[in-house]
mmCIF file of C-alpha atoms in Angstrom:
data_model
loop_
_atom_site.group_PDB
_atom_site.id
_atom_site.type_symbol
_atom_site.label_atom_id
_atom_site.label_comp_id
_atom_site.label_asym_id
_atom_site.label_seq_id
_atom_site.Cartn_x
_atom_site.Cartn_y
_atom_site.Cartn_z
ATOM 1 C CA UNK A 21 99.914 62.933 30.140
ATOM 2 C CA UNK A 22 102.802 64.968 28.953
ATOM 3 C CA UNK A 23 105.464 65.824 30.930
ATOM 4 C CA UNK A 24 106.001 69.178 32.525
ATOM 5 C CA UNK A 25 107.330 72.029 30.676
ATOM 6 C CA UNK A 26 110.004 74.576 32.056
ATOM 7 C CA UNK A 27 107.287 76.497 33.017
ATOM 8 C CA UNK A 28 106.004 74.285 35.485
ATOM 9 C CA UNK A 29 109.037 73.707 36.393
ATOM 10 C CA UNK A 30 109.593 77.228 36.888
ATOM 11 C CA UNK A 31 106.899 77.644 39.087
ATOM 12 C CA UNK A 32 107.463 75.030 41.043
ATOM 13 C CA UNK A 33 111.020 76.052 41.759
ATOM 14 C CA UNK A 34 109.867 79.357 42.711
ATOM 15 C CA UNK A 35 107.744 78.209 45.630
ATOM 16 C CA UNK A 36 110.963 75.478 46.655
ATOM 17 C CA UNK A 37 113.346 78.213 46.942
ATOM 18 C CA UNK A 38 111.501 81.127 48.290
ATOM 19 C CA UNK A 39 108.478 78.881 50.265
ATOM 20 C CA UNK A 40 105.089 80.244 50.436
ATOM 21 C CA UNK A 41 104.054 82.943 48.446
ATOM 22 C CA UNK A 42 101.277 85.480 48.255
ATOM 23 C CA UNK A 43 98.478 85.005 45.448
ATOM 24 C CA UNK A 44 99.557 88.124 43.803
ATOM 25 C CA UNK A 45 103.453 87.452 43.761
ATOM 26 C CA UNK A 46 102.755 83.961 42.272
ATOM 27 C CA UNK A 47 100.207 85.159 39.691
ATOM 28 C CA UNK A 48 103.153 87.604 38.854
ATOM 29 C CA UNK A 49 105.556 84.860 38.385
ATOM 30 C CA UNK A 50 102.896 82.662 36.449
ATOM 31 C CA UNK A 51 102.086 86.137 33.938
ATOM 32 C CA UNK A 52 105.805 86.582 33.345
ATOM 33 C CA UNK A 53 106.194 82.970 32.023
ATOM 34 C CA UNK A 54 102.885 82.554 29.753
ATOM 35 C CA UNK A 55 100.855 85.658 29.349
ATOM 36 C CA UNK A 56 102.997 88.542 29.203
ATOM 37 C CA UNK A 57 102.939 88.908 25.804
ATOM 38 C CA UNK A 58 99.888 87.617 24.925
ATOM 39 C CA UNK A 59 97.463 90.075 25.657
ATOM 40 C CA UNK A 60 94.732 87.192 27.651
ATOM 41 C CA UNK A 61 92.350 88.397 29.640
ATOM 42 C CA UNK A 62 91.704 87.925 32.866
ATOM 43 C CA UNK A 63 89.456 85.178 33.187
ATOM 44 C CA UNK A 64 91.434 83.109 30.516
ATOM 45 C CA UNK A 65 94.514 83.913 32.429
ATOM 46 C CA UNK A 66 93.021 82.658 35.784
ATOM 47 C CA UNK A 67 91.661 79.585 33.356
ATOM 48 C CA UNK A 68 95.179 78.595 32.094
ATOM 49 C CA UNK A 69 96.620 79.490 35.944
ATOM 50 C CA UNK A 70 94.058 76.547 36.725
ATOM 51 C CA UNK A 71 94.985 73.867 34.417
ATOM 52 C CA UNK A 72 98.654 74.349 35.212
ATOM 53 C CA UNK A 73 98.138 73.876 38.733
ATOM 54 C CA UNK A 74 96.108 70.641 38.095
ATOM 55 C CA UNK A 75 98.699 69.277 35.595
ATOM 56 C CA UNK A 76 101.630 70.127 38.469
ATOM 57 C CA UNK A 77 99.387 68.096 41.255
ATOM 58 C CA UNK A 78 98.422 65.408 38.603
ATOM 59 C CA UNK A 79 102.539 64.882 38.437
ATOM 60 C CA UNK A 80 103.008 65.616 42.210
ATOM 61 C CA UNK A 81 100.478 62.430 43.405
ATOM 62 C CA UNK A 82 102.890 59.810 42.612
ATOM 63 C CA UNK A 83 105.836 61.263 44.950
ATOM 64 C CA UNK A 84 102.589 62.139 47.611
ATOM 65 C CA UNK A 85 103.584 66.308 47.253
ATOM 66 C CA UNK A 86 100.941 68.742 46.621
ATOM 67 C CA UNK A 87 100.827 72.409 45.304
ATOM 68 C CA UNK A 88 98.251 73.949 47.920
ATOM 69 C CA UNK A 89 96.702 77.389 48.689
ATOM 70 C CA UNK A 90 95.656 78.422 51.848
ATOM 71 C CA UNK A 91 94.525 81.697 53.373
ATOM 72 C CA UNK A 92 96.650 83.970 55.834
ATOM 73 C CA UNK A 93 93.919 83.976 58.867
ATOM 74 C CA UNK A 94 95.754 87.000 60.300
ATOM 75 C CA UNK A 95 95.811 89.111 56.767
ATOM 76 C CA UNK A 96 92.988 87.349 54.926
ATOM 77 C CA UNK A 97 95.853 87.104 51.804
ATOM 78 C CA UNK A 98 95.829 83.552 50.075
ATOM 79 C CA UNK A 99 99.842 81.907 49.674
ATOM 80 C CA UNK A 100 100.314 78.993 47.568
ATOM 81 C CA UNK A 101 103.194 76.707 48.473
ATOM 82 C CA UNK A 102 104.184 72.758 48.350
ATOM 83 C CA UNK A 103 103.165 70.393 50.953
ATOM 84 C CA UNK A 104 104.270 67.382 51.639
ATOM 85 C CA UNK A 105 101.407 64.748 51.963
ATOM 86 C CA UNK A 106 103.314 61.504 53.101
ATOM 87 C CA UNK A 107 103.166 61.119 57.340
ATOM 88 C CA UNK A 108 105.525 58.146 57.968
ATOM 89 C CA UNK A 109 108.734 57.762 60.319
ATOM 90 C CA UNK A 110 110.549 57.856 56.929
ATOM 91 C CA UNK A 111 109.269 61.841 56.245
ATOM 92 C CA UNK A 112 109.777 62.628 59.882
ATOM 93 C CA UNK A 113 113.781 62.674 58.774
ATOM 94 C CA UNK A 114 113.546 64.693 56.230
ATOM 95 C CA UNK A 115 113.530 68.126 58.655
ATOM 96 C CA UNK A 116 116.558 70.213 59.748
ATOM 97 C CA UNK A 117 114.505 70.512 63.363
ATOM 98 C CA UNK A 118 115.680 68.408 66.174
ATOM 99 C CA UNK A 119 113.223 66.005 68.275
ATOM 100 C CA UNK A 120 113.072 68.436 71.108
ATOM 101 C CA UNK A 121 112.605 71.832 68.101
ATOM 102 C CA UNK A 122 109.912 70.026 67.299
ATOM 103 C CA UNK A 123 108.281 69.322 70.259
ATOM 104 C CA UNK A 124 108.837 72.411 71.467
ATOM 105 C CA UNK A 125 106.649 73.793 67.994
ATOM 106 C CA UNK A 126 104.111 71.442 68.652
ATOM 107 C CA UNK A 127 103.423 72.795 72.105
ATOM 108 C CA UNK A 128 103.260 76.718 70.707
ATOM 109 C CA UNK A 129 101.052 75.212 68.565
ATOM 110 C CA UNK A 130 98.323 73.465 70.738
ATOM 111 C CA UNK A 131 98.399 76.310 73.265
ATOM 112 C CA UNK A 132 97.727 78.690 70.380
ATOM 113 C CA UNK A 133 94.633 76.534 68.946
ATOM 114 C CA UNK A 134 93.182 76.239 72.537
ATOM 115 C CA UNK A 135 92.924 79.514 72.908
ATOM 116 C CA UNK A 136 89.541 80.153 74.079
ATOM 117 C CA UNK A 137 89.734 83.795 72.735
ATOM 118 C CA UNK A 138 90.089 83.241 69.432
ATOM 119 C CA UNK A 139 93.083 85.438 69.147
ATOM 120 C CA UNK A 140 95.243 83.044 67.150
ATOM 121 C CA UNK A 141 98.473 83.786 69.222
ATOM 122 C CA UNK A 142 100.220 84.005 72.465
ATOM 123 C CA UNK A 143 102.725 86.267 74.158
ATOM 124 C CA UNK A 144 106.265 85.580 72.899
ATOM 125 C CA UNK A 145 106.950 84.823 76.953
ATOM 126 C CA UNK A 146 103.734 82.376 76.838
ATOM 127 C CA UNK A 147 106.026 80.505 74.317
ATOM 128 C CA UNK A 148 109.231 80.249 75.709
ATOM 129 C CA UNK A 149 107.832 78.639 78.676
ATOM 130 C CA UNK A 150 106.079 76.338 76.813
ATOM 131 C CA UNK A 151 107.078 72.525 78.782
ATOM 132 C CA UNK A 152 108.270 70.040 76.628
ATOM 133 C CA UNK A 153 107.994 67.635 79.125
ATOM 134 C CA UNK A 154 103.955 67.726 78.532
ATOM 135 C CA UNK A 155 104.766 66.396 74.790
ATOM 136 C CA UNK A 156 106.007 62.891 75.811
ATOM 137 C CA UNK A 157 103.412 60.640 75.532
ATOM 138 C CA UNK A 158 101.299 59.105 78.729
ATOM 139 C CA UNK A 159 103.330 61.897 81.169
ATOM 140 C CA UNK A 160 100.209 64.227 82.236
ATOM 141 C CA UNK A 161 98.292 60.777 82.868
ATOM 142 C CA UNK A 162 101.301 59.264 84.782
ATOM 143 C CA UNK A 163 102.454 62.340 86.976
ATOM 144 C CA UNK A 164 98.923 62.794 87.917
ATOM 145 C CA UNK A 165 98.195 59.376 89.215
ATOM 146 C CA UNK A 166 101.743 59.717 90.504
ATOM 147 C CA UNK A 167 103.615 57.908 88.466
ATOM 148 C CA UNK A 168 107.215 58.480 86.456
ATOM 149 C CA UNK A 169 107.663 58.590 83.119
ATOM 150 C CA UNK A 170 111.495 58.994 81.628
ATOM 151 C CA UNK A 171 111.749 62.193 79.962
ATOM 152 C CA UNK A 172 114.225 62.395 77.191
ATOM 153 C CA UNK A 173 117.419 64.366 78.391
ATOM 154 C CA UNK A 174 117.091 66.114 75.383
ATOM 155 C CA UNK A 175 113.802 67.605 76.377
ATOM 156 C CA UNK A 176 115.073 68.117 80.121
ATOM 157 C CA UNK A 177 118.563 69.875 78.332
ATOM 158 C CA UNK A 178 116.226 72.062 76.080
ATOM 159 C CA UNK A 179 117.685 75.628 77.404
ATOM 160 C CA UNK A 180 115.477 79.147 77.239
ATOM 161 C CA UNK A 181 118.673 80.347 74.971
ATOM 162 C CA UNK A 182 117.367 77.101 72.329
ATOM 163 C CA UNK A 183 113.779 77.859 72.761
ATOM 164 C CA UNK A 184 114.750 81.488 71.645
ATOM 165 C CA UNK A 185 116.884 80.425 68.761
ATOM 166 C CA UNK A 186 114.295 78.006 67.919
ATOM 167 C CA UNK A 187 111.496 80.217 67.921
ATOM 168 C CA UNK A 188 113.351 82.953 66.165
ATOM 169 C CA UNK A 189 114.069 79.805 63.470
ATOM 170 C CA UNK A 190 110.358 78.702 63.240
ATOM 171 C CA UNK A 191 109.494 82.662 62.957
ATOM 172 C CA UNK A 192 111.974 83.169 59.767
ATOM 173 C CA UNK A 193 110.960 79.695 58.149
ATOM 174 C CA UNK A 194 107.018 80.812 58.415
ATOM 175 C CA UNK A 195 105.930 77.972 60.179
ATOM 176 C CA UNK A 196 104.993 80.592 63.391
ATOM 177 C CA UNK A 197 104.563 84.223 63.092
ATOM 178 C CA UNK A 198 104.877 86.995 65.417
ATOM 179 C CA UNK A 199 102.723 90.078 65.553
ATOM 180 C CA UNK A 200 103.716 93.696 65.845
ATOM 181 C CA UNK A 201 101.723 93.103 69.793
ATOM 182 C CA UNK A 202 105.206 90.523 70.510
ATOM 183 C CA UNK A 203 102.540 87.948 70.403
ATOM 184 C CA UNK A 204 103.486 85.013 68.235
ATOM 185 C CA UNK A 205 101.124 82.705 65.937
ATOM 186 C CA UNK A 206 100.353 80.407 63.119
ATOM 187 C CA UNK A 207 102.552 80.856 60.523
ATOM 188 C CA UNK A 208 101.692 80.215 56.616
ATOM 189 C CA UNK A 209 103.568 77.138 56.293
ATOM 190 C CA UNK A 210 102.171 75.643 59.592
ATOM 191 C CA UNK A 211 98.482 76.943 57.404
ATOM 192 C CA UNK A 212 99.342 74.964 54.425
ATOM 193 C CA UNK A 213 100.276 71.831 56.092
ATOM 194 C CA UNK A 214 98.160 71.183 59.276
ATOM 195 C CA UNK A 215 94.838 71.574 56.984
ATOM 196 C CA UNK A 216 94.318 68.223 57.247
ATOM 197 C CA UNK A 217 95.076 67.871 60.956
ATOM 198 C CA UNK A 218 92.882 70.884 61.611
ATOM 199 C CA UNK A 219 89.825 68.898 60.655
ATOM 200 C CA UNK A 220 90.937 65.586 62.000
ATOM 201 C CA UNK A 221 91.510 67.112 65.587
ATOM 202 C CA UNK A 222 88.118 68.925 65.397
ATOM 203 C CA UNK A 223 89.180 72.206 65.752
ATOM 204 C CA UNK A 224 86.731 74.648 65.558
ATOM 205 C CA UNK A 225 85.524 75.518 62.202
ATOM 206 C CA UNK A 226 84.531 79.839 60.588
ATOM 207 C CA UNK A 227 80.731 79.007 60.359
ATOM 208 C CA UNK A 228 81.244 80.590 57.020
ATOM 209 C CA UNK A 229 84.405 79.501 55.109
ATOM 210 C CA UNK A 230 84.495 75.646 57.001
ATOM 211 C CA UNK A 231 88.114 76.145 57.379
ATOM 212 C CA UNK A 232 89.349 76.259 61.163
ATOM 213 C CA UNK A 233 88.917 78.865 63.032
ATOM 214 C CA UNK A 234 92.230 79.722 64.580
ATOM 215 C CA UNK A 235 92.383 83.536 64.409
ATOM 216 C CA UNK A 236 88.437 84.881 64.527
ATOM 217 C CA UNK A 237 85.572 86.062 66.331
ATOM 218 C CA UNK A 238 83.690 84.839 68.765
ATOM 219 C CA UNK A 239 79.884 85.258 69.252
ATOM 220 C CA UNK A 240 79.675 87.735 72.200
ATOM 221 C CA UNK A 241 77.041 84.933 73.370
ATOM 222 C CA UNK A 242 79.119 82.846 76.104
ATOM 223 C CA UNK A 243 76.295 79.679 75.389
ATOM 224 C CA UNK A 244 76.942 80.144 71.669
ATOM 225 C CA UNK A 245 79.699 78.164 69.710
ATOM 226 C CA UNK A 246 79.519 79.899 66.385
ATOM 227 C CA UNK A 247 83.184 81.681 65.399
ATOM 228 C CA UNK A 248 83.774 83.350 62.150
ATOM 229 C CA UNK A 249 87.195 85.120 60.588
ATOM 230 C CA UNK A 250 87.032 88.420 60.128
ATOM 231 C CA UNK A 251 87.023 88.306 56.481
ATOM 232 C CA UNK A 252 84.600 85.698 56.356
ATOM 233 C CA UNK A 253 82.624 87.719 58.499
ATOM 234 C CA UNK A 254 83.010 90.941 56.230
ATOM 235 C CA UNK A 255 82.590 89.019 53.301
ATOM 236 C CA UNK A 256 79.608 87.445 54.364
ATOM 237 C CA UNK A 257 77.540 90.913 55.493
ATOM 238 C CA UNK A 258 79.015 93.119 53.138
ATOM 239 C CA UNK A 259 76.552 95.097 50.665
ATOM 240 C CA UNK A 260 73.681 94.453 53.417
ATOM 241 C CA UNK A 261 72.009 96.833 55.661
ATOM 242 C CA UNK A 262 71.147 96.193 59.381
ATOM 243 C CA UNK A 263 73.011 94.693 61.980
ATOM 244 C CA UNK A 264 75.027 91.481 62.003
ATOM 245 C CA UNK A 265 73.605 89.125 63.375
ATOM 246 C CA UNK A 266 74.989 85.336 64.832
ATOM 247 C CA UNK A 267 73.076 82.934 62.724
ATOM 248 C CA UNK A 268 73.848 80.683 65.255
ATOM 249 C CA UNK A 269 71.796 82.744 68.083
ATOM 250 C CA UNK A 270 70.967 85.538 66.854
ATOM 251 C CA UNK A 271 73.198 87.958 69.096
ATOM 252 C CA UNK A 272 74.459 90.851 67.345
ATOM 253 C CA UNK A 273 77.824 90.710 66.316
ATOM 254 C CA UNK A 274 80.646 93.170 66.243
ATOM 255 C CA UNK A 275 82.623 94.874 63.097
ATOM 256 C CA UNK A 276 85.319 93.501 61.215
ATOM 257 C CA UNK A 277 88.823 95.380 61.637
ATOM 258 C CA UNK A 278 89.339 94.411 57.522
ATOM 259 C CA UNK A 279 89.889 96.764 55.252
ATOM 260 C CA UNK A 280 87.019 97.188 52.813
ATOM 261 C CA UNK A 281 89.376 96.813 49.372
ATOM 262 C CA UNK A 282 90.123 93.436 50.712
ATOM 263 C CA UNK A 283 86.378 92.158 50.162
ATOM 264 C CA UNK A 284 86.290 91.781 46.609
ATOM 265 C CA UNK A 285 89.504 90.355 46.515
ATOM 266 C CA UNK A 286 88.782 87.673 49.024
ATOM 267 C CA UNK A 287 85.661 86.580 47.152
ATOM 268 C CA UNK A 288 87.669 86.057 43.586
ATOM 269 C CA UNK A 289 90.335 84.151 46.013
ATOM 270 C CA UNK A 290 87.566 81.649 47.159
ATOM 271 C CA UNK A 291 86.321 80.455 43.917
ATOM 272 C CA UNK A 292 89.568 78.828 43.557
ATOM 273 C CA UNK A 293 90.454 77.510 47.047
ATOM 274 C CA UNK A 294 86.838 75.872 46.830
ATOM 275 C CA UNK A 295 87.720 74.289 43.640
ATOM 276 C CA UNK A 296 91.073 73.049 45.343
ATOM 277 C CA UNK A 297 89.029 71.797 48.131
ATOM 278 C CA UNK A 298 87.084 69.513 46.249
ATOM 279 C CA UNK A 299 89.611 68.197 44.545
ATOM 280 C CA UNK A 300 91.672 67.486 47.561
ATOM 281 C CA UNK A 301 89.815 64.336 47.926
ATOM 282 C CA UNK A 302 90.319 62.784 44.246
ATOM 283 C CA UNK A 303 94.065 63.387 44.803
ATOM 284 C CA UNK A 304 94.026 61.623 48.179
ATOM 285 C CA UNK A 305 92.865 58.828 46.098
ATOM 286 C CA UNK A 306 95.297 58.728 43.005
ATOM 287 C CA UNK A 307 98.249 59.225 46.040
ATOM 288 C CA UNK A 308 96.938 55.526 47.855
ATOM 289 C CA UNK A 309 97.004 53.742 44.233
ATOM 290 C CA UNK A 310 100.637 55.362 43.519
ATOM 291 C CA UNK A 311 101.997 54.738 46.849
ATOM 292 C CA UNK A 312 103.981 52.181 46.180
ATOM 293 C CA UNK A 313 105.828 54.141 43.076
ATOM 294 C CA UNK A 314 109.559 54.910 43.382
ATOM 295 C CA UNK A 315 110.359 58.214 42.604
ATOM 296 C CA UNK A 316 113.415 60.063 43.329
ATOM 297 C CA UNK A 317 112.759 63.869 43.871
ATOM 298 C CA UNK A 318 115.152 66.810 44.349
ATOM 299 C CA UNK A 319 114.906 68.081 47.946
ATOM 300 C CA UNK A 320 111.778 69.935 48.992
ATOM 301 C CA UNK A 321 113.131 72.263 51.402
ATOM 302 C CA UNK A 322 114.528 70.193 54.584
ATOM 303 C CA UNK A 323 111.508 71.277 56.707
ATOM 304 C CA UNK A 324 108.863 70.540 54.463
ATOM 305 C CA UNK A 325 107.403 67.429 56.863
ATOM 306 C CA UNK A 326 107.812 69.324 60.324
ATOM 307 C CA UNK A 327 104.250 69.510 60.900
ATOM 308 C CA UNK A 328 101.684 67.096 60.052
ATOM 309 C CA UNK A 329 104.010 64.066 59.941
ATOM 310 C CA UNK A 330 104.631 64.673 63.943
ATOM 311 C CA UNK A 331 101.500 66.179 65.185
ATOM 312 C CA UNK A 332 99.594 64.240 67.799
ATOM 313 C CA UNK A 333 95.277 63.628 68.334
ATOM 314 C CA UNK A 334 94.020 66.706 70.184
ATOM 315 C CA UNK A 335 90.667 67.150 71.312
ATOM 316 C CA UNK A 336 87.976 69.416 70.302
ATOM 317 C CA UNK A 337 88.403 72.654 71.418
ATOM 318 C CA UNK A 338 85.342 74.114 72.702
ATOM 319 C CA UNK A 339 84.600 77.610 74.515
ATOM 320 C CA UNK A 340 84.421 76.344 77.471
ATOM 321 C CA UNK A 341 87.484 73.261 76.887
ATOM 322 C CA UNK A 342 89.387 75.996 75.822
ATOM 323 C CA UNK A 343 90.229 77.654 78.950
ATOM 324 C CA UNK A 344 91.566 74.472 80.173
ATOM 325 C CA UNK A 345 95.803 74.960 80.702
ATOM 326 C CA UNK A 346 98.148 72.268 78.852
ATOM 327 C CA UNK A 347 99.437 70.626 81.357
#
């Protein structure tokens, strides 16, 4: 295969130096450098958009990176960005976070998921007073049979002045988000990266899209399971007439908040983060055979392994698992 051009490059420099970026500002960056002048169409633009992304992750599998899109479950937008696929002791070093910033983002993280709501976020006060204490492995177990565990004095030193920094930090590097409500959530990075852990931890999954379900809506039916994004959910009854209806139990459901003009641009997005999908699991298996490659890259951005290289098994969330407090 031949080696990347300055275009790739280009691209892929873009998305180091700024981190994730909207579909539309990437596409922008990809036009300037190949099609300005060329006068391509769409669909041959979107064609050649393809095969450089495919040549990029063909080149990225031996150093265990990937160039990934992912939708924005609060905006419906889809931001492309560079993950880092390798989840060893080695990658846990390469982040500017502390033990204890990281523990602390890993709490947000799991209170936000068991949300038994659906609304993708807490209150900004929810967070602060998020316990570190609960991330140390075997303490809930211990403390409830009345045991002691030794908490790291890092975790006991962890002040509300650092949680605020911290979570004013994770906020401006896009691994959390906060809403105009003060209520704070997933951010795109944290999107991008915890895909995998999503599915592994069983959390649940839009009964359209198959993609977790961490900002959606809930069948009004307490007995029923079925949750859906709001896109997916205007996507999915849009053109039809009647009511909307759970396919899961039939309960009607309510209306999606999204605006209409987003529709049609949601369903172009798809094609292509379907097509990543599938090959997601043919690059899984060209990074095991070049694991063992040496490769010396330039620095991905010093947070780029924050998330799934130190997230922990958590259980299915269900409706009714949900409501359950982290202890």
């Amino acid at each position: 295969m031949a080696a990347l051009s300055w275009r790739h490059h280009t691209l892929i420099q873009s998305l180091l130096s700024r981190g994730p970026l909207k579909e539309d500002d990437f596409a922008s960056i990809f036009s300037q450098l190949t099609v300005k002048n060329s006068g391509s169409r769409k669909q041959q633009e979107r064609k050649l958009f393809n095969e450089y992304l495919k040549k990029i992750n063909a080149e990225f599998s031996c150093v265990q990176l990937e160039l990934r899109a992912c939708r924005n479950q609060y905006d419906g937008h889809v931001y492309y960005g560079v993950v880092n696929n390798v989840e060893d002791d080695q990658s846990k070093l390469g982040t500017k976070y502390t033990v204890p910033q990281i523990a602390f983002y890993k709490g947000i993280v799991e209170a936000i998921i068991h949300d038994a709501e659906g609304e993708g976020c807490i209150y900004n006060t929810a967070a602060l007073n998020i316990r570190l204490e609960s991330q140390v492995h075997g303490a809930t177990d211990s403390q409830s049979q009345g045991g002691a565990v030794q908490i790291p004095p890092a975790f006991k030193n962890f002040s509300m002045s650092q949680k605020e920094k911290t979570l004013d930090q994770l906020v401006n590097d896009q691994w959390l988000c906060s809403t105009p409500e003060g209520k704070i959530g997933i951010g795109v990075r944290s999107f991008l990266d915890l895909r995998s852990w999503f599915r592994t931890n069983e959390v649940p999954s839009c009964e359209v899209c198959n993609e977790a379900a961490i900002k959606a809506q809930l069948c009004p039916n307490e007995a029923c399971n079925v949750r859906l994004h709001s896109y997916c959910l205007e996507k999915k009854f849009s053109g039809q007439r009647g009511e909307k209806v759970c396919s899961g139990c039939g309960t009607q459901l309510q209306g999606s908040t999204v605006k209409a003009e987003l529709v049609e641009e949601i369903t172009n997005a798809d094609v292509h983060l379907q097509n990543s999908q599938q090959a997601e699991s043919s690059r899984k298996r060209s990074r095991r055979s070049n694991r063992e490659a040496n490769a010396d890259i330039d620095d991905t951005g010093d947070d780029s392994s924050l998330t799934s290289a130190t997230m922990s098994k958590t259980k299915r969330v269900t409706r009714s698992s949900g409501r359950l407090s982290i202890n």
